[in-house]
């Protein structure tokens, strides 16, 4: 494949997203932003797979490298882990001209970005995402955070990386379930913004699921381009950026209700997209073919499309705690066509209750 480069334009702190199928272009993509000292933040799984490659490249840049390895999993996105990383940074003499390198999935990306945003009031960082979810979503856009025991992603900032380097070859080792979780966000971009991409994806989803590089590079490029465009219009989620939350009102509610144990983020978002589209269908905003197409994509990606055994009252309460909510009303992003969504603040709560009574698959065309 030919390397792809996408610019994310901002009033200050514009940066580029590089997509390639090797580490060949990494040196050039990050060298200007790495000082004489850098700390690579990664998790144990990713460390084993890729740290050696990265270390080698950083040394060739002339940077003194410290490796900080955290436990894999959401629990590492905590103030406690953050504190141990500050300690490591201090002990290794990282100063304001040093850099942080986030190597891994969204957990490591959010955590390392948070460290970079706060250490000495902010130092450079670059993202090297290695999960599909991180490559199409979390590494781009500058949302950095750690969790509080009472709420996810609640301590954070908007802090943009200096560069994003995506090596799609890293996806080869990604477990199937993690690959599918990234597919939920990838499919989301088609439904919120890019109907042309959806048409392409309909023809190519099998190639994507087989992880064929050309197809993956094209799809990841489309997603990053869309995200870059949206973030450049609305960096701090005051308006347009909210549409990236399609599927997330119900998705976050489901994740929180099940203590982040039952579903991966993408699985919860997949279910959220189905049930939020079902609300839109009940409101007459979309026809059944939109819902059918969404379910078709999600099933192709081995994602769940039906919620079983969830208490609707508790789910509604969990959704009411979402941090996108304003003035006590639950914010929903609903489809208003295929490839187009809108933000709704005051939905009829009865209608939301209703959609959980029956599987949306029961009123799809095929049934
Ligand atoms: N900042 C944002 O805009 C944003 C957006 C979406 C999600 N997120 C956050 O992202 C996090 C989820 O990220 P995730 O889904 O990438 O999970 P993750 O970072 O936990 O990675 C999933 C698993 O895959 C492993 N892994 C990573 N790369 C691998 C590879 N190439 N081969 C084999 N195994 C590999 C990891 O060790 C981990 O066990 C959540 O905390 C979520 O809040 C942030
Ligand atoms: Zn998401």
Short mmCIF file of N, CA and C and ligand atoms in Angstrom, two decimals, residues 133 137 185 188 244-245 248 252 265 269, ligand 2:
data_model
loop_
_atom_site.label_atom_id
_atom_site.label_comp_id
_atom_site.label_asym_id
_atom_site.label_seq_id
_atom_site.Cartn_x
_atom_site.Cartn_y
_atom_site.Cartn_z
N UNK A 133 -9.70 -0.01 17.32
CA UNK A 133 -10.45 1.08 17.95
C UNK A 133 -9.59 2.33 18.10
N UNK A 137 -10.23 5.77 16.07
CA UNK A 137 -10.96 6.66 16.95
C UNK A 137 -10.11 7.33 18.02
N UNK A 185 -16.87 1.11 15.83
CA UNK A 185 -16.61 2.54 15.61
C UNK A 185 -16.42 2.81 14.11
N UNK A 188 -19.66 2.97 12.56
CA UNK A 188 -20.31 4.21 13.03
C UNK A 188 -20.03 5.39 12.09
N UNK A 244 -20.23 12.16 17.05
CA UNK A 244 -19.39 10.96 17.20
C UNK A 244 -19.93 10.05 18.30
N UNK A 245 -20.90 10.57 19.06
CA UNK A 245 -21.47 9.78 20.15
C UNK A 245 -22.68 8.95 19.73
N UNK A 248 -23.59 5.86 21.65
CA UNK A 248 -22.88 5.93 22.93
C UNK A 248 -23.78 6.24 24.12
N UNK A 252 -22.87 3.63 26.58
CA UNK A 252 -22.25 3.95 27.88
C UNK A 252 -23.13 3.47 29.03
N UNK A 265 -16.17 -1.97 24.76
CA UNK A 265 -16.75 -0.67 24.39
C UNK A 265 -17.48 -0.78 23.03
N UNK A 269 -21.38 -0.14 22.03
CA UNK A 269 -21.72 0.89 21.04
C UNK A 269 -22.56 0.28 19.91
ZN1 LIG B 2 -16.59 5.04 21.36
#
